[in-house]
Amino acid sequence: MATEAATGVERIAAAFELARGEGRAALMPYMMAGFPDRATSLAVAEAYAESGADLVELGVPFSDPLADGPTIHAAATAALEAGATLATALEACRSISARVPVVLMVYANMILAHGGAEEFAAILAASGAAGAIVPDLPLGENEELAAALAAAGLALVPLVAPTTTPARRKAICEPAEGFIYLVSTTGTTGERAAVPAGLAELAAATRADAGSTPVAVGFGISTPGQAAEVGRIADGVIVGSRLVRAAGEAGSPQAAADAVGEFLSETRVGLAR
Amino acid sequence: MTAVEERFGPYGGRYVPESLIAALDELTAAWEAAREDPEFVARLELLRRDFIGRPTPLYLAERLSARVGGRVYLKREDLAHTGAHKINNAIGQTLLAQRMGKRRIIAETGAGQHGVATATACALLGLECVVYMGTEDIRRQAPNVERMRLLGAEVAPVEAGARTLKEAVSAAIRDWVAEVETTHYVIGSAVGPAPFPALVRDLQRVIGEEARAQALDAEGALPTRVIACVGGGSNAIGIFHPFLDDAEVGLVGVEAAGEGLDTGRHGASLQGGVTGVLHGSLSSVIADEEGQIQEAHSVSAGLDYPGVGPEHAHLRDSGRARYVAVTDGQALAAFRELARLEGIIPALESSHAIAWLLAEGGSAEGFDVVCLSGRGDKDMAEVGALDGD
């Protein structure tokens, strides 16, 4: 359990450390705030916190999510239609952030609209978030936000892709705080039939560049078996679209909580092996 | 070798997923090399002349001149092959893609003009072509869908959001993220992540280079004003750019006021927008206070876009260009008026530039140049439907 005084960066490090101490990769489920409605997304957040999530990636719905595939794009659209705002995401964040580190996945235009880097860092800190992932602020565009978050003790988690050159990968990993988000495959988020070939080599190279900063793999991991496979080559495993789909199909807050909780428990067992 | 600009003042940049960065680096390097390669330049010149039909005329529109009280020349991009300036960019980018060894081309389209231009260029060069188009636009622009298919392109329907241009761009970018190693994305306007705004500008600059030389030829002087419509802004930046250092030449960009700037239903990203990120660059965007991008509204599908090229945002801030807007009603009236005055049916996009001139009047001294960016045959059904209302 994180203490009040711990910074976001420290709480993320502690979560990965705890998993490593148990001989497994950290499990990081993704959820879309406000999807399919506020009550269900709060129930999903609660289920994540109580069903073995080591960290939670909390998506903030945005109108034009370029990095996301059909499932998460549709979930964002539905959440916005149901009235979700940044405040909806921050409410979900506050509801679980004392129990599990929460990293917000948010697009750059929403940060600009909420006052820019420093103000946004203050908003995150006040909501108990541990950090942020901004998929459209690559190295070269993210320096101002990285500095503002760092000043607040929060992590700006950078992404590394299979197309990232080795020199650039090193430049991304070197200043990184929290963890590195390794995109498993070229493409957008979404369920895929198999773990991509070459991922093990890519993960090993990224971990070498990352030094003591953990590397979590996401995009396309949709079964407990795939999670276990990825868990053997990375410090953390991110599961997104599969869980968003389950939350959307469930039909009620309780059913959604049960569905994602069951998936997480099963995945967690697989990771421990 | 001159570097391709990544920023225009504070605007531009590369606000894209990490997966695309390597491809944008590759494209930047390829364009920096190609535009200074005599063989590439000669090939582009030849296609511009013999395939597109350049130079397009600079035409003294005498009856329009009499109507507005000042000499007006029209830069006749409507006479370019496929009927609009879009072909300048499509030919240039597909030629570049071929030079880079990419065999698959993707594009987005709203009204279909850029889709047709790209499908045409791909047919010419023997490249595979996929055009993303919102299903609402597919419904409204059936003839252009048929043209693209006839030219051998696959039209990929986009169901997201309002099913129009914004979502088609997003779908094309997502395709590119996934297929970046084999595919080149021919973006249709001077928007998107660097190097696209500079690349498209470089390829559309031919409009202004020709117009400047033709004006000097015809009048022995530079125009008082150069006027062009602005959606994403590629025809405008193309005709403005060669005049940037001619301080005495006024540059006027005409945006779509739609139902009125104060109604919230417009496409005027520069005048009714805020600084923000859309489709990979920082520019002026139409967004709500939460940062959600809003749908644009214009009678003209080509101006129906909630963003604008970053170089225009910079020219607005610096004051070098002035941006104004006309409503749907003004544009429709200008569409009819030019047809009857000059025997030229303008695209609804270009009708915005004509409409501003009709409202403002011609220049008392010197003369004006208006970029007639495309022809209006594509808009006949839309205008007919509005007449029936």
GROMACS .gro file of N, CA, C and O in nm, chain B residues 120-199:
model
  320
  393THR      N    1  -0.656   0.883  -5.989
  393THR     CA    2  -0.604   0.912  -6.122
  393THR      C    3  -0.452   0.898  -6.126
  393THR      O    4  -0.396   0.833  -6.215
  394ALA      N    5  -0.385   0.956  -6.027
  394ALA     CA    6  -0.239   0.948  -6.021
  394ALA      C    7  -0.193   0.804  -6.005
  394ALA      O    8  -0.093   0.762  -6.064
  395CYS      N    9  -0.268   0.726  -5.925
  395CYS     CA   10  -0.230   0.585  -5.904
  395CYS      C   11  -0.250   0.503  -6.032
  395CYS      O   12  -0.170   0.413  -6.061
  396ALA      N   13  -0.356   0.534  -6.105
  396ALA     CA   14  -0.377   0.466  -6.233
  396ALA      C   15  -0.260   0.498  -6.326
  396ALA      O   16  -0.203   0.409  -6.390
  397LEU      N   17  -0.223   0.623  -6.329
  397LEU     CA   18  -0.112   0.667  -6.416
  397LEU      C   19   0.018   0.594  -6.383
  397LEU      O   20   0.092   0.554  -6.472
  398LEU      N   21   0.045   0.577  -6.253
  398LEU     CA   22   0.173   0.520  -6.212
  398LEU      C   23   0.165   0.371  -6.180
  398LEU      O   24   0.265   0.310  -6.143
  399GLY      N   25   0.045   0.313  -6.191
  399GLY     CA   26   0.031   0.170  -6.165
  399GLY      C   27   0.047   0.132  -6.020
  399GLY      O   28   0.107   0.030  -5.987
  400LEU      N   29  -0.008   0.213  -5.929
  400LEU     CA   30   0.002   0.185  -5.786
  400LEU      C   31  -0.135   0.145  -5.732
  400LEU      O   32  -0.239   0.189  -5.781
  401GLU      N   33  -0.134   0.060  -5.627
  401GLU     CA   34  -0.257   0.022  -5.559
  401GLU      C   35  -0.311   0.144  -5.483
  401GLU      O   36  -0.235   0.220  -5.425
  402CYS      N   37  -0.443   0.161  -5.483
  402CYS     CA   38  -0.502   0.282  -5.423
  402CYS      C   39  -0.625   0.250  -5.340
  402CYS      O   40  -0.718   0.184  -5.387
  403VAL      N   41  -0.625   0.295  -5.214
  403VAL     CA   42  -0.741   0.282  -5.126
  403VAL      C   43  -0.779   0.422  -5.078
  403VAL      O   44  -0.695   0.494  -5.025
  404VAL      N   45  -0.905   0.459  -5.099
  404VAL     CA   46  -0.951   0.593  -5.059
  404VAL      C   47  -1.054   0.579  -4.948
  404VAL      O   48  -1.159   0.516  -4.967
  405TYR      N   49  -1.026   0.638  -4.832
  405TYR     CA   50  -1.121   0.638  -4.720
  405TYR      C   51  -1.220   0.752  -4.737
  405TYR      O   52  -1.182   0.866  -4.766
  406MET      N   53  -1.348   0.719  -4.719
  406MET     CA   54  -1.453   0.816  -4.741
  406MET      C   55  -1.567   0.786  -4.645
  406MET      O   56  -1.608   0.670  -4.630
  407GLY      N   57  -1.616   0.889  -4.577
  407GLY     CA   58  -1.728   0.872  -4.487
  407GLY      C   59  -1.852   0.826  -4.562
  407GLY      O   60  -1.874   0.865  -4.677
  408THR      N   61  -1.934   0.742  -4.498
  408THR     CA   62  -2.051   0.688  -4.569
  408THR      C   63  -2.152   0.798  -4.603
  408THR      O   64  -2.224   0.787  -4.703
  409GLU      N   65  -2.156   0.905  -4.523
  409GLU     CA   66  -2.244   1.016  -4.556
  409GLU      C   67  -2.197   1.084  -4.686
  409GLU      O   68  -2.276   1.119  -4.773
  410ASP      N   69  -2.064   1.100  -4.699
  410ASP     CA   70  -2.010   1.159  -4.822
  410ASP      C   71  -2.027   1.065  -4.942
  410ASP      O   72  -2.050   1.111  -5.054
  411ILE      N   73  -2.015   0.934  -4.917
  411ILE     CA   74  -2.036   0.838  -5.025
  411ILE      C   75  -2.178   0.853  -5.081
  411ILE      O   76  -2.201   0.852  -5.202
  412ARG      N   77  -2.272   0.874  -4.989
  412ARG     CA   78  -2.411   0.893  -5.030
  412ARG      C   79  -2.427   1.022  -5.112
  412ARG      O   80  -2.491   1.023  -5.216
  413ARG      N   81  -2.362   1.132  -5.062
  413ARG     CA   82  -2.381   1.263  -5.127
  413ARG      C   83  -2.304   1.278  -5.258
  413ARG      O   84  -2.335   1.364  -5.339
  414GLN      N   85  -2.197   1.200  -5.273
  414GLN     CA   86  -2.106   1.222  -5.386
  414GLN      C   87  -2.094   1.097  -5.472
  414GLN      O   88  -1.982   1.058  -5.509
  415ALA      N   89  -2.206   1.036  -5.503
  415ALA     CA   90  -2.204   0.908  -5.576
  415ALA      C   91  -2.124   0.914  -5.707
  415ALA      O   92  -2.050   0.819  -5.738
  416PRO      N   93  -2.135   1.020  -5.788
  416PRO     CA   94  -2.060   1.021  -5.914
  416PRO      C   95  -1.908   1.011  -5.893
  416PRO      O   96  -1.840   0.940  -5.969
  417ASN      N   97  -1.856   1.078  -5.791
  417ASN     CA   98  -1.712   1.068  -5.765
  417ASN      C   99  -1.671   0.930  -5.715
  417ASN      O  100  -1.559   0.884  -5.742
  418VAL      N  101  -1.761   0.863  -5.642
  418VAL     CA  102  -1.733   0.726  -5.598
  418VAL      C  103  -1.718   0.637  -5.722
  418VAL      O  104  -1.625   0.556  -5.732
  419GLU      N  105  -1.809   0.655  -5.817
  419GLU     CA  106  -1.802   0.577  -5.940
  419GLU      C  107  -1.674   0.607  -6.018
  419GLU      O  108  -1.611   0.517  -6.074
  420ARG      N  109  -1.634   0.734  -6.022
  420ARG     CA  110  -1.511   0.771  -6.093
  420ARG      C  111  -1.390   0.701  -6.030
  420ARG      O  112  -1.305   0.646  -6.100
  421MET      N  113  -1.383   0.704  -5.896
  421MET     CA  114  -1.268   0.640  -5.829
  421MET      C  115  -1.263   0.491  -5.860
  421MET      O  116  -1.156   0.436  -5.887
  422ARG      N  117  -1.381   0.426  -5.856
  422ARG     CA  118  -1.384   0.281  -5.883
  422ARG      C  119  -1.345   0.253  -6.027
  422ARG      O  120  -1.271   0.158  -6.054
  423LEU      N  121  -1.392   0.336  -6.118
  423LEU     CA  122  -1.356   0.320  -6.259
  423LEU      C  123  -1.205   0.331  -6.278
  423LEU      O  124  -1.146   0.262  -6.361
  424LEU      N  125  -1.143   0.418  -6.199
  424LEU     CA  126  -0.998   0.439  -6.208
  424LEU      C  127  -0.919   0.329  -6.138
  424LEU      O  128  -0.796   0.332  -6.135
  425GLY      N  129  -0.990   0.234  -6.078
  425GLY     CA  130  -0.923   0.119  -6.018
  425GLY      C  131  -0.896   0.131  -5.869
  425GLY      O  132  -0.829   0.046  -5.811
  426ALA      N  133  -0.951   0.235  -5.806
  426ALA     CA  134  -0.928   0.251  -5.662
  426ALA      C  135  -1.035   0.177  -5.583
  426ALA      O  136  -1.147   0.157  -5.630
  427GLU      N  137  -0.997   0.136  -5.462
  427GLU     CA  138  -1.094   0.081  -5.368
  427GLU      C  139  -1.143   0.195  -5.280
  427GLU      O  140  -1.062   0.270  -5.225
  428VAL      N  141  -1.275   0.213  -5.272
  428VAL     CA  142  -1.331   0.315  -5.183
  428VAL      C  143  -1.370   0.246  -5.052
  428VAL      O  144  -1.456   0.159  -5.051
  429ALA      N  145  -1.300   0.284  -4.944
  429ALA     CA  146  -1.323   0.220  -4.814
  429ALA      C  147  -1.418   0.306  -4.731
  429ALA      O  148  -1.384   0.418  -4.695
  430PRO      N  149  -1.538   0.254  -4.701
  430PRO     CA  150  -1.636   0.335  -4.626
  430PRO      C  151  -1.598   0.351  -4.480
  430PRO      O  152  -1.547   0.259  -4.417
  431VAL      N  153  -1.620   0.471  -4.426
  431VAL     CA  154  -1.590   0.501  -4.286
  431VAL      C  155  -1.721   0.532  -4.215
  431VAL      O  156  -1.794   0.623  -4.253
  432GLU      N  157  -1.748   0.454  -4.108
  432GLU     CA  158  -1.877   0.465  -4.039
  432GLU      C  159  -1.871   0.552  -3.913
  432GLU      O  160  -1.973   0.582  -3.854
  433ALA      N  161  -1.749   0.591  -3.870
  433ALA     CA  162  -1.737   0.658  -3.740
  433ALA      C  163  -1.792   0.800  -3.744
  433ALA      O  164  -1.802   0.862  -3.850
  434GLY      N  165  -1.825   0.850  -3.626
  434GLY     CA  166  -1.864   0.990  -3.607
  434GLY      C  167  -1.974   1.035  -3.701
  434GLY      O  168  -2.074   0.965  -3.720
  435ALA      N  169  -1.953   1.153  -3.763
  435ALA     CA  170  -2.054   1.207  -3.854
  435ALA      C  171  -2.039   1.147  -3.994
  435ALA      O  172  -2.108   1.187  -4.087
  436ARG      N  173  -1.946   1.053  -4.010
  436ARG     CA  174  -1.924   0.983  -4.138
  436ARG      C  175  -1.887   1.079  -4.249
  436ARG      O  176  -1.934   1.067  -4.362
  437THR      N  177  -1.802   1.178  -4.217
  437THR     CA  178  -1.757   1.273  -4.320
  437THR      C  179  -1.604   1.285  -4.316
  437THR      O  180  -1.535   1.196  -4.267
  438LEU      N  181  -1.552   1.399  -4.366
  438LEU     CA  182  -1.409   1.413  -4.391
  438LEU      C  183  -1.319   1.391  -4.269
  438LEU      O  184  -1.217   1.324  -4.278
  439LYS      N  185  -1.357   1.448  -4.155
  439LYS     CA  186  -1.272   1.435  -4.036
  439LYS      C  187  -1.245   1.289  -4.003
  439LYS      O  188  -1.132   1.249  -3.976
  440GLU      N  189  -1.351   1.209  -4.009
  440GLU     CA  190  -1.336   1.067  -3.976
  440GLU      C  191  -1.261   0.992  -4.085
  440GLU      O  192  -1.191   0.895  -4.057
  441ALA      N  193  -1.274   1.038  -4.210
  441ALA     CA  194  -1.200   0.974  -4.319
  441ALA      C  195  -1.050   0.997  -4.301
  441ALA      O  196  -0.970   0.905  -4.323
  442VAL      N  197  -1.010   1.118  -4.258
  442VAL     CA  198  -0.869   1.145  -4.232
  442VAL      C  199  -0.819   1.055  -4.119
  442VAL      O  200  -0.713   0.991  -4.129
  443SER      N  201  -0.898   1.045  -4.012
  443SER     CA  202  -0.857   0.961  -3.899
  443SER      C  203  -0.841   0.815  -3.942
  443SER      O  204  -0.745   0.748  -3.903
  444ALA      N  205  -0.933   0.767  -4.025
  444ALA     CA  206  -0.926   0.628  -4.071
  444ALA      C  207  -0.802   0.606  -4.157
  444ALA      O  208  -0.734   0.503  -4.146
  445ALA      N  209  -0.769   0.704  -4.240
  445ALA     CA  210  -0.650   0.691  -4.324
  445ALA      C  211  -0.524   0.690  -4.238
  445ALA      O  212  -0.432   0.611  -4.261
  446ILE      N  213  -0.520   0.776  -4.136
  446ILE     CA  214  -0.403   0.779  -4.048
  446ILE      C  215  -0.388   0.645  -3.976
  446ILE      O  216  -0.279   0.590  -3.964
  447ARG      N  217  -0.502   0.587  -3.930
  447ARG     CA  218  -0.495   0.457  -3.861
  447ARG      C  219  -0.444   0.347  -3.954
  447ARG      O  220  -0.365   0.262  -3.914
  448ASP      N  221  -0.490   0.350  -4.079
  448ASP     CA  222  -0.440   0.254  -4.177
  448ASP      C  223  -0.289   0.271  -4.190
  448ASP      O  224  -0.213   0.173  -4.190
  449TRP      N  225  -0.246   0.397  -4.199
  449TRP     CA  226  -0.103   0.423  -4.219
  449TRP      C  227  -0.021   0.374  -4.100
  449TRP      O  228   0.088   0.318  -4.116
  450VAL      N  229  -0.074   0.394  -3.978
  450VAL     CA  230  -0.004   0.345  -3.858
  450VAL      C  231   0.021   0.194  -3.870
  450VAL      O  232   0.127   0.144  -3.835
  451ALA      N  233  -0.079   0.122  -3.924
  451ALA     CA  234  -0.069  -0.024  -3.931
  451ALA      C  235   0.015  -0.073  -4.048
  451ALA      O  236   0.081  -0.176  -4.039
  452GLU      N  237   0.012   0.001  -4.159
  452GLU     CA  238   0.073  -0.050  -4.283
  452GLU      C  239   0.189   0.037  -4.330
  452GLU      O  240   0.220   0.043  -4.450
  453VAL      N  241   0.252   0.105  -4.235
  453VAL     CA  242   0.344   0.213  -4.270
  453VAL      C  243   0.464   0.167  -4.353
  453VAL      O  244   0.519   0.243  -4.432
  454GLU      N  245   0.501   0.040  -4.342
  454GLU     CA  246   0.622  -0.001  -4.413
  454GLU      C  247   0.601  -0.013  -4.564
  454GLU      O  248   0.694   0.004  -4.641
  455THR      N  249   0.477  -0.043  -4.606
  455THR     CA  250   0.452  -0.062  -4.749
  455THR      C  251   0.373   0.053  -4.812
  455THR      O  252   0.358   0.057  -4.933
  456THR      N  253   0.320   0.141  -4.728
  456THR     CA  254   0.217   0.233  -4.773
  456THR      C  255   0.259   0.378  -4.760
  456THR      O  256   0.326   0.415  -4.664
  457HIS      N  257   0.218   0.460  -4.858
  457HIS     CA  258   0.231   0.605  -4.843
  457HIS      C  259   0.092   0.667  -4.834
  457HIS      O  260   0.002   0.629  -4.908
  458TYR      N  261   0.079   0.762  -4.743
  458TYR     CA  262  -0.048   0.832  -4.724
  458TYR      C  263  -0.042   0.966  -4.798
  458TYR      O  264   0.033   1.055  -4.761
  459VAL      N  265  -0.123   0.978  -4.904
  459VAL     CA  266  -0.131   1.104  -4.978
  459VAL      C  267  -0.239   1.189  -4.911
  459VAL      O  268  -0.358   1.176  -4.940
  460ILE      N  269  -0.196   1.274  -4.819
  460ILE     CA  270  -0.292   1.360  -4.750
  460ILE      C  271  -0.338   1.467  -4.849
  460ILE      O  272  -0.263   1.509  -4.936
  461GLY      N  273  -0.464   1.510  -4.837
  461GLY     CA  274  -0.524   1.591  -4.942
  461GLY      C  275  -0.511   1.740  -4.927
  461GLY      O  276  -0.544   1.815  -5.019
  462SER      N  277  -0.465   1.787  -4.812
  462SER     CA  278  -0.452   1.931  -4.795
  462SER      C  279  -0.323   1.961  -4.719
  462SER      O  280  -0.251   1.870  -4.679
  463ALA      N  281  -0.298   2.090  -4.696
  463ALA     CA  282  -0.172   2.131  -4.632
  463ALA      C  283  -0.185   2.120  -4.481
  463ALA      O  284  -0.158   2.214  -4.406
  464VAL      N  285  -0.234   2.003  -4.436
  464VAL     CA  286  -0.257   1.976  -4.295
  464VAL      C  287  -0.178   1.851  -4.256
  464VAL      O  288  -0.098   1.802  -4.334
  465GLY      N  289  -0.199   1.803  -4.131
  465GLY     CA  290  -0.134   1.680  -4.088
  465GLY      C  291   0.002   1.706  -4.025
  465GLY      O  292   0.046   1.821  -4.012
  466PRO      N  293   0.069   1.597  -3.984
  466PRO     CA  294   0.200   1.611  -3.919
  466PRO      C  295   0.307   1.653  -4.020
  466PRO      O  296   0.295   1.623  -4.139
  467ALA      N  297   0.412   1.720  -3.972
  467ALA     CA  298   0.527   1.750  -4.057
  467ALA      C  299   0.583   1.619  -4.110
  467ALA      O  300   0.587   1.521  -4.037
  468PRO      N  301   0.623   1.612  -4.237
  468PRO     CA  302   0.642   1.723  -4.331
  468PRO      C  303   0.523   1.754  -4.420
  468PRO      O  304   0.539   1.831  -4.515
  469PHE      N  305   0.402   1.696  -4.395
  469PHE     CA  306   0.294   1.713  -4.491
  469PHE      C  307   0.258   1.858  -4.523
  469PHE      O  308   0.242   1.893  -4.641
  470PRO      N  309   0.242   1.946  -4.422
  470PRO     CA  310   0.202   2.083  -4.461
  470PRO      C  311   0.301   2.150  -4.556
  470PRO      O  312   0.261   2.219  -4.650
  471ALA      N  313   0.430   2.128  -4.535
  471ALA     CA  314   0.531   2.187  -4.624
  471ALA      C  315   0.537   2.114  -4.758
  471ALA      O  316   0.552   2.176  -4.863
  472LEU      N  317   0.521   1.982  -4.754
  472LEU     CA  318   0.524   1.902  -4.877
  472LEU      C  319   0.409   1.940  -4.970
  472LEU      O  320   0.428   1.965  -5.090
   0.00000   0.00000   0.00000
